[in-house]
Each structure stands twice: as C-alpha cells, then as structure tokens.
mmCIF file of C-alpha atoms in Angstrom:
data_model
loop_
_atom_site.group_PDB
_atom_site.id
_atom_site.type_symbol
_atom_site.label_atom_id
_atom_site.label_comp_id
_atom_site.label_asym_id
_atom_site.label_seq_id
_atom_site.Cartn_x
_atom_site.Cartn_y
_atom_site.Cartn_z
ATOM 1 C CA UNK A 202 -43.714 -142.525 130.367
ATOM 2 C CA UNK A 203 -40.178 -141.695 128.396
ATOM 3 C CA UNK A 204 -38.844 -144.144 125.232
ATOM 4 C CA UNK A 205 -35.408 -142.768 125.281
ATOM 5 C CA UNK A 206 -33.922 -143.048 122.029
ATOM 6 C CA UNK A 207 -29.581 -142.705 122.552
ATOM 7 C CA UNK A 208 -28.732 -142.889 119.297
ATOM 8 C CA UNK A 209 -31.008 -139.475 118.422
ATOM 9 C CA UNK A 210 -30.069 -138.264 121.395
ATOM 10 C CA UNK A 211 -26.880 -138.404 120.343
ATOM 11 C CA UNK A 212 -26.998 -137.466 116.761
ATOM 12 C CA UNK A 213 -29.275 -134.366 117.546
ATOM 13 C CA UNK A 214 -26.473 -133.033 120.047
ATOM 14 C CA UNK A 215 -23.631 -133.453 116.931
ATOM 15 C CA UNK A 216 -25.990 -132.329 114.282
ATOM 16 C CA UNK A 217 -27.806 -129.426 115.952
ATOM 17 C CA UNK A 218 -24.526 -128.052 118.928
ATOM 18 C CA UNK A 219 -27.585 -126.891 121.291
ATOM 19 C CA UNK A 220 -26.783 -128.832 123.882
ATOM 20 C CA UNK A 221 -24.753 -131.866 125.242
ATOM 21 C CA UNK A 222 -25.797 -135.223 125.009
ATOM 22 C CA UNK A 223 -25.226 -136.142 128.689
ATOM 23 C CA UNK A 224 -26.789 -132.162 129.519
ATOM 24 C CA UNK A 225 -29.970 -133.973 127.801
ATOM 25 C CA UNK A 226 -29.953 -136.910 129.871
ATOM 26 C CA UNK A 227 -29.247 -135.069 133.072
ATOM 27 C CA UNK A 228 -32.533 -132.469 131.760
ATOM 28 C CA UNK A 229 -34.699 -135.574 131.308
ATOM 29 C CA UNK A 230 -37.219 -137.194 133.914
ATOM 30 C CA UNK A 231 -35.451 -140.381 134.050
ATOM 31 C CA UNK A 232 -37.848 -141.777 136.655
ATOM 32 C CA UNK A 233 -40.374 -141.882 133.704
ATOM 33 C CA UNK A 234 -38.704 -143.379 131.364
ATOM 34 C CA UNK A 235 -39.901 -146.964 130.500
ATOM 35 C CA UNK A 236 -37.732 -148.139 127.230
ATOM 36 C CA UNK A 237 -34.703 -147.189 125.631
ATOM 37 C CA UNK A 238 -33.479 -147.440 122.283
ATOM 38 C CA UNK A 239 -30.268 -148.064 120.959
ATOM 39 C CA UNK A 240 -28.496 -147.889 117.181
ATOM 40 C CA UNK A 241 -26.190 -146.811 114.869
ATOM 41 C CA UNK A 242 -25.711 -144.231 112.443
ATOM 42 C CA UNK A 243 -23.903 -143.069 109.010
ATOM 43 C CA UNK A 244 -21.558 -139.959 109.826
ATOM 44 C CA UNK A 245 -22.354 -137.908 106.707
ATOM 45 C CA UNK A 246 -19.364 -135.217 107.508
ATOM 46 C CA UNK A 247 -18.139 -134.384 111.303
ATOM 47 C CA UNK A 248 -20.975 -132.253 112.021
ATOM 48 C CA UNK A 249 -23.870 -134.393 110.264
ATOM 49 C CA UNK A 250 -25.121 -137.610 111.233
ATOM 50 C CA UNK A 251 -28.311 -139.751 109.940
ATOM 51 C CA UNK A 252 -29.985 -142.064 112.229
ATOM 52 C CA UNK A 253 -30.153 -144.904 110.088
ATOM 53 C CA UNK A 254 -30.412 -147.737 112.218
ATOM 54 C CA UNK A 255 -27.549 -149.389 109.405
ATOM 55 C CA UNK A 256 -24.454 -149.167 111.468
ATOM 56 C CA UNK A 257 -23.112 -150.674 114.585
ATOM 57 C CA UNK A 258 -23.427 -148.510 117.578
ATOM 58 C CA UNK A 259 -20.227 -146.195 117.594
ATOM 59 C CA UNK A 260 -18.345 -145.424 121.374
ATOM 60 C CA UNK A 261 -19.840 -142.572 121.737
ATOM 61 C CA UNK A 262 -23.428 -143.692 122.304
ATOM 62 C CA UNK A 263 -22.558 -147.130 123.889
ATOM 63 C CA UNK A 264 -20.923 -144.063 126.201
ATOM 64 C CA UNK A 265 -23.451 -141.911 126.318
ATOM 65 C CA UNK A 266 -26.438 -145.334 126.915
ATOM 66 C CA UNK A 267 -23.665 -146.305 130.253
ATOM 67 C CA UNK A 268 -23.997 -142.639 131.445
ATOM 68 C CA UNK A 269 -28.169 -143.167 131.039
ATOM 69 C CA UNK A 270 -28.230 -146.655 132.754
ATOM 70 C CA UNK A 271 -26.036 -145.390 135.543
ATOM 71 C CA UNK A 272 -28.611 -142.565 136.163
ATOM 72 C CA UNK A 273 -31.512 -143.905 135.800
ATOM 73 C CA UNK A 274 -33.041 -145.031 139.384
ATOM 74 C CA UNK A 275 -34.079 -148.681 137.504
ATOM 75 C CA UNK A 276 -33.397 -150.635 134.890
ATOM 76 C CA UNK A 277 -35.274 -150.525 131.618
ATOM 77 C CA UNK A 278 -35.852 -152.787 128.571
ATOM 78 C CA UNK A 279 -33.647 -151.778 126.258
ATOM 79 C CA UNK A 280 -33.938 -152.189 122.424
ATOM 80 C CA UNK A 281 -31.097 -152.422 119.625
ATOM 81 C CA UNK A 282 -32.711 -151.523 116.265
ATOM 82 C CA UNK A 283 -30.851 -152.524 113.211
ATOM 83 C CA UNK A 284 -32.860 -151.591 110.040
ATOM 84 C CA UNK A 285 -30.239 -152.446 107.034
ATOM 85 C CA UNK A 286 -26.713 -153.481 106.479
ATOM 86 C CA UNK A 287 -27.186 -156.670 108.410
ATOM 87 C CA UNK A 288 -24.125 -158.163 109.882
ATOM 88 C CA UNK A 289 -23.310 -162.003 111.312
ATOM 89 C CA UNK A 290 -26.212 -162.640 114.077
ATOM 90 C CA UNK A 291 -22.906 -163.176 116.042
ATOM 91 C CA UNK A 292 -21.963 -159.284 115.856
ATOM 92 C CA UNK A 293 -25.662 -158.312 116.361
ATOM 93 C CA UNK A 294 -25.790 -160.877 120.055
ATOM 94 C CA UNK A 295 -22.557 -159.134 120.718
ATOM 95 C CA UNK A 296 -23.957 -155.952 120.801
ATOM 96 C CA UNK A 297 -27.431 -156.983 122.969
ATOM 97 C CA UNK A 298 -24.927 -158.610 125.430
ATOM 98 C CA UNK A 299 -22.757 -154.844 125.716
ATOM 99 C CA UNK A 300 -26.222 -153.852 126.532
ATOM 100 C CA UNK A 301 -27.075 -156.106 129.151
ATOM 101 C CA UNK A 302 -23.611 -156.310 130.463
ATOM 102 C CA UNK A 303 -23.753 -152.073 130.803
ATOM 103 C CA UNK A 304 -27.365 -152.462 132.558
ATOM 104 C CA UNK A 305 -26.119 -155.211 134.674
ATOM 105 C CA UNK A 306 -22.858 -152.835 135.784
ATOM 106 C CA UNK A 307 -25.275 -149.471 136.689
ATOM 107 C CA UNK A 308 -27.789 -152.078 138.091
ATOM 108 C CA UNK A 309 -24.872 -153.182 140.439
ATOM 109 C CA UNK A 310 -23.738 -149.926 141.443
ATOM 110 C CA UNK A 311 -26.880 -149.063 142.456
ATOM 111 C CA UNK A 312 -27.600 -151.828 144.748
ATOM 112 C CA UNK A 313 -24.055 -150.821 145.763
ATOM 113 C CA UNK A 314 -25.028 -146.987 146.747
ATOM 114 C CA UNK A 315 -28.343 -148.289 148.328
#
C-alpha cells in the first residue's frame, strides 16, 4: 500500500521543477494508497521549501490534497501533522474539519458519477 504525503509532494515539485504536483498524483497507483498525510511548510525563498510540519497548510496543498481525494477511487484516513509552532486547538480542528469536509465533497461526487 501508498502513505501519500501532500505536503512533500508538494514541496518536492517547487523545490526540485521535475515534475508537477498534480502530474505526480495522476503517475501514482491511487488504488493502493491507504493513508495520506497532510502539513505545512516554511517557504525558505520562492523556489525552496522545508517540510517542517510548523506551518498551517498553505492553498496550494489543501489544492493539490482536493485534486488527490477527488481521484482517488475511496476515501482514506487522512492525517494532519503539526510538529512545532502550535496554534489555538481551535485553528488546528479547523483544519481536520477542511479535511473531512474536502473528503466528504470527492466522496460525494463519486457516489454521484457511480
């Protein structure tokens, strides 16, 4: 089985330009993945980002996570890490509840398609 892991997804597509995040996705075998990951990171300069787990998930992964959910043929547990720079538990539930709410949305449309 697949742990896909967004955020380095994401932040090996800025820091390395080989290839696009949602080109990665659309490479992978999403009918094996089993868990997903999501997090932030610290933008270093425009073309160098550390997966730090200390920042609050930008657009472009919450983005790039949607595009995943909405491909994927099921739904996965999905897991937001947050390793420093704790904020309010209330920020931290709001972000688990952007992740169910985006499963819940590609969960619908594919019960929608079916």
């Amino acid at each position: 089985d697949i742990h896909l892991d967004i955020n380095n997804i994401y932040v090996n597509a800025v820091n390395h330009g080989i290839v696009a995040p949602r080109d990665y996705i659309d490479r992978t075998d999403l009918a094996r993945v089993s868990y997903m990951h999501m997090a932030g990171h610290d933008e270093e300069t425009e073309n160098l980002l550390i997966d730090t787990h200390g920042q609050p998930v930008c657009d472009d992964v919450w983005d790039l996570f949607a595009y995943a959910c909405r491909r994927l043929p099921h739904s996965v547990p999905t897991l937001l890490e947050r390793d420093s720079n704790f904020p309010p538990f209330a920020e931290l539930e709001a972000e688990v509840a952007r992740i169910a709410a985006i499963q819940q949305q590609a969960e619908e449309e594919r019960h929608a398609a079916a």
